[in-house]
C-alpha positions as CSV (number, residue, x, y, z in Angstrom):
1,X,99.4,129.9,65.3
2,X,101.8,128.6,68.0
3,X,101.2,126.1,70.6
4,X,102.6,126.1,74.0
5,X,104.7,122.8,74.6
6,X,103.4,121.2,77.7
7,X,105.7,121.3,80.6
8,X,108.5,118.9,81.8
9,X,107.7,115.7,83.7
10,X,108.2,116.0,87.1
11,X,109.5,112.1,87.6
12,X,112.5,113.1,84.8
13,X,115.5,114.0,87.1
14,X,116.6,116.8,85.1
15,X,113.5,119.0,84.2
16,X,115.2,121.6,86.6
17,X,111.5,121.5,88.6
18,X,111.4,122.2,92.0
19,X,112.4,118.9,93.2
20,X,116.0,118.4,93.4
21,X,117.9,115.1,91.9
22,X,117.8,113.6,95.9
23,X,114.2,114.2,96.3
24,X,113.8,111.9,93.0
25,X,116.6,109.1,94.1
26,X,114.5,109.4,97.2
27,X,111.0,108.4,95.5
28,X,112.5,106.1,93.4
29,X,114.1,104.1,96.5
30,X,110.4,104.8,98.0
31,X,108.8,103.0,94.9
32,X,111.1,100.3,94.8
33,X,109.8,99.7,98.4
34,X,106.7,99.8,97.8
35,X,106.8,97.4,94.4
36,X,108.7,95.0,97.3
37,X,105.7,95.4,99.5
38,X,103.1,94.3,97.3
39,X,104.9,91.8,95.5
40,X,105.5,89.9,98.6
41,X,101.9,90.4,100.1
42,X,101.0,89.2,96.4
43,X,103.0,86.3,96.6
44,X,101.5,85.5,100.3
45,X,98.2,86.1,99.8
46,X,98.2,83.2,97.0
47,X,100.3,81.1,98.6
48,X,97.5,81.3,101.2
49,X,95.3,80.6,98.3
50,X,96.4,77.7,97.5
51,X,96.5,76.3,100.9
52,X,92.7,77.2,101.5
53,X,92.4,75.2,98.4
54,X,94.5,71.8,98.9
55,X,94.1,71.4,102.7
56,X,91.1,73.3,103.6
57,X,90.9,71.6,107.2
58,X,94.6,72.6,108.3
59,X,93.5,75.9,106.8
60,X,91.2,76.5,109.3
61,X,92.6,75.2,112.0
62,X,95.7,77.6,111.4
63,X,93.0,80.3,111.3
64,X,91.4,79.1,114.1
65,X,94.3,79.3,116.2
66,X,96.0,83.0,115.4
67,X,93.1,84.6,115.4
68,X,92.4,85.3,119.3
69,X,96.0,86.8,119.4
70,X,97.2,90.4,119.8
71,X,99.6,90.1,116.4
72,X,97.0,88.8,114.2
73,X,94.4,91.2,114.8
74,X,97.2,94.0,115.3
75,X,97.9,92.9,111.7
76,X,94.6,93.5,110.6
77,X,93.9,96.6,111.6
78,X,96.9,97.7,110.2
79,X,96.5,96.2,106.9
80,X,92.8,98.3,106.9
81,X,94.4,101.3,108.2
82,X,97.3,101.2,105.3
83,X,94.7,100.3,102.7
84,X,97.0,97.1,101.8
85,X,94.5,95.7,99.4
86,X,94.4,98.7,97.0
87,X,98.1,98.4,96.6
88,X,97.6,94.6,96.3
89,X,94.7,94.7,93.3
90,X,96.0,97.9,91.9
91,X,96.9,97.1,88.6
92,X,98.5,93.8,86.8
93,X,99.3,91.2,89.2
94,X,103.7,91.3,90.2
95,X,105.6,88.5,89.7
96,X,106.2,86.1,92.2
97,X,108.5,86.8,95.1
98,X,110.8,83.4,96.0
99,X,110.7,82.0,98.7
100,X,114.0,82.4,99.5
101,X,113.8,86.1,99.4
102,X,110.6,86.1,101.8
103,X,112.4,83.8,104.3
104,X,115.7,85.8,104.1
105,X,113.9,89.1,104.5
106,X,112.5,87.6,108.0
107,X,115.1,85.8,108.9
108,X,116.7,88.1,111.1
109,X,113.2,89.4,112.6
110,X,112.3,85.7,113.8
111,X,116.1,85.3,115.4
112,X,115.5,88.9,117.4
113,X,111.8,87.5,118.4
114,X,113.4,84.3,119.3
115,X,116.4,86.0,121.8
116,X,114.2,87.8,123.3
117,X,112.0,85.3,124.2
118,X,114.6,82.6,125.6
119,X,117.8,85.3,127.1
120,X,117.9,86.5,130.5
121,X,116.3,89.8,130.3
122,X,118.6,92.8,132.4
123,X,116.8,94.3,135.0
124,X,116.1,97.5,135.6
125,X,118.8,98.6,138.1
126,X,121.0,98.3,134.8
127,X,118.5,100.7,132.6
128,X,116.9,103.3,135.0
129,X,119.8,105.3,137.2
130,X,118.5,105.7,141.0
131,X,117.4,102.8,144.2
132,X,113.7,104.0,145.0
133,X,113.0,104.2,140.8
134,X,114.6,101.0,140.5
135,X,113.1,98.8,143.5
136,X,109.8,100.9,142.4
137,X,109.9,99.8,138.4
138,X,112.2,96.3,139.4
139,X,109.2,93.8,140.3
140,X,106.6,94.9,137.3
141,X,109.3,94.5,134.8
142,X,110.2,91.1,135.6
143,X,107.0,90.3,135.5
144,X,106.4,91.6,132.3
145,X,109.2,90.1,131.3
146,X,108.2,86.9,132.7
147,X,104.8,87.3,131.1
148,X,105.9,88.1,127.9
149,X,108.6,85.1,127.4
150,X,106.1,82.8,128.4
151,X,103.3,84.0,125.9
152,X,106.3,83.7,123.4
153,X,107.5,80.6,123.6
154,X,103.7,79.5,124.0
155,X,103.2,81.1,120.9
156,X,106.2,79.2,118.7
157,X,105.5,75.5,120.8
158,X,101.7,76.3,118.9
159,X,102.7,76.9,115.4
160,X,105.4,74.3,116.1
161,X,102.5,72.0,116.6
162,X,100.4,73.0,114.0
163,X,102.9,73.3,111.0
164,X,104.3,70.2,112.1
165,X,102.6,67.2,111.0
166,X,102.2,64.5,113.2
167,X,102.0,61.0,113.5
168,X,99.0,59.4,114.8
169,X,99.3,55.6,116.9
170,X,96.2,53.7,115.6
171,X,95.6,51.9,118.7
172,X,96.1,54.2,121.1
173,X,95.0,57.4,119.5
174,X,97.6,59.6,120.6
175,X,100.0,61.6,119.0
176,X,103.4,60.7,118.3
177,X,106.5,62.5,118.4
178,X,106.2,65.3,114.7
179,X,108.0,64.2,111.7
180,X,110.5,66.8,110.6
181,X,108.9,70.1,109.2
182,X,108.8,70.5,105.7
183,X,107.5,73.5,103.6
184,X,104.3,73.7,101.9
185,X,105.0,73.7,98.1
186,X,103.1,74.0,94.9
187,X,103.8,73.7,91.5
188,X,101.8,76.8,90.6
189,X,100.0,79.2,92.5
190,X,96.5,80.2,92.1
191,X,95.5,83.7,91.0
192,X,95.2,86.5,93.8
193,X,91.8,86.5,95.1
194,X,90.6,89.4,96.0
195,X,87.8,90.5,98.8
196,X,86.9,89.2,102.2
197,X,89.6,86.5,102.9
198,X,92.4,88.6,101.4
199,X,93.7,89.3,105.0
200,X,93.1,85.6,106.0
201,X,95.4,84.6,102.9
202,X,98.5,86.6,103.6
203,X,98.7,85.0,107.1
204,X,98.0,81.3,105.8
205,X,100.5,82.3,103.6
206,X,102.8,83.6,105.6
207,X,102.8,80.8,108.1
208,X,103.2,78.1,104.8
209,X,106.2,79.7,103.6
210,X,107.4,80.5,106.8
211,X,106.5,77.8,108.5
212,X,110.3,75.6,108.7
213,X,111.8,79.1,109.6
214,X,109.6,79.4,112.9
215,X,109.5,75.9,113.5
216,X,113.5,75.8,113.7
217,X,113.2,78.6,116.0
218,X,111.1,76.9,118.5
219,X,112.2,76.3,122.4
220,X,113.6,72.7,122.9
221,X,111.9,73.0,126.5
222,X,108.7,75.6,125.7
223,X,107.1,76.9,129.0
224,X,102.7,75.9,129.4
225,X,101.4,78.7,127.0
226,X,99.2,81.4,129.3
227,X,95.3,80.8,128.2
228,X,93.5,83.4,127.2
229,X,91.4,85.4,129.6
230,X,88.0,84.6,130.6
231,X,85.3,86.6,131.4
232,X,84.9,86.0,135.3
233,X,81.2,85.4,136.5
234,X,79.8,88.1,138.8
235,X,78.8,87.1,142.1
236,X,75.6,86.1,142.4
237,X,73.1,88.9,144.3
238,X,71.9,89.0,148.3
């Protein structure tokens, strides 16, 4: 009686399969992404955790503030669409990403965000050849432009305010100028949790750990932040 050997794996490299040695360089750079990913969302998400936990008030008012803007629910849908959580809860938990590596790894996104909210954006006579397209396309760029920095630096003077803390004066009530920012830290991290506030606990996360980096990168002189859109009331009827 003879048995047939089962075949070659296709992840070894050298079964001679139809994928070549590139192909599995490629997945394994593709994996190594992904392992990245998740360890960082991981590493978030209880960070966030932990801040629900210890300082459930400025939890919420972080939440409360993010959540009417474009980003945050951009980021939502994205994280649904990608099916984030089942990479997250697949499995054992990852070890901890530092939080060095997680500020690095953004450090160079929040600089780009922060140039192209304070420098003098060209105009369009210097990106689209011809007059009549230019003077046609001039005016609604600037304004976007316009629009744009000013819902930027409105966005960073917020976090700014929030990540901040700030000094209260017990007689008069108001708010002082904010002590220096300084990051959120634990001694250990909660486990991940995993269900409806997953989402909500990257952010808080993300906006503990990288909370100094943002705040460093906020406008000396911030423009009023644009307020959000209300619904207008309809005229009232003959």
């Amino acid at each position: 009686m003879t048995t047939t050997p089962p075949p070659p794996s296709s992840a070894d490299p050298t079964d001679g399969g139809p994928l070549t040695s590139t192909d599995h360089r490629a997945f394994a750079f593709l994996d190594h992404v992904n392992s990245g990913l998740r360890q960082c969302l991981c590493t978030l998400a209880r960070h966030g955790v932990a801040l629900r936990r210890d300082a459930p008030e400025r939890a919420r008012l972080l939440l409360d503030t993010v959540r009417p803007w474009p980003l945050y629910k951009g980021g939502q849908f994205l994280f649904d669409l990608m099916e984030w959580e089942d990479l997250m809860v697949d499995g054992d938990p990852p070890p901890l990403m530092s939080t060095e590596r997680m500020v690095a790894a953004c450090t160079l996104p929040v600089q780009l965000m922060a140039a192209a909210a304070t420098e003098e954006v060209p105009t369009v006579a210097k990106l689209v050849p011809g007059q009549r397209t230019t003077a046609a396309l001039d005016l609604p760029l600037r304004l976007l432009a316009v629009t744009a920095r000013s819902t930027l630096l409105g966005v960073a003077q917020d976090l700014t305010d929030l990540l901040g803390p700030r000094a209260t004066d017990d007689d008069a009530g108001y708010a002082t100028d904010p002590e220096p920012v300084t990051d959120y830290t634990v001694t250990e991290l909660p486990p991940l949790e995993a269900g409806f506030y997953l989402y909500e606990d990257i952010v808080l996360g993300a906006l503990s750990v990288l909370g100094p980096l943002l705040a460093d990168h906020a406008p000396t002189d911030p423009a009023p932040s644009a307020p959000l859109m209300t619904p207008v009331p309809a005229p009232d009827g003959p």
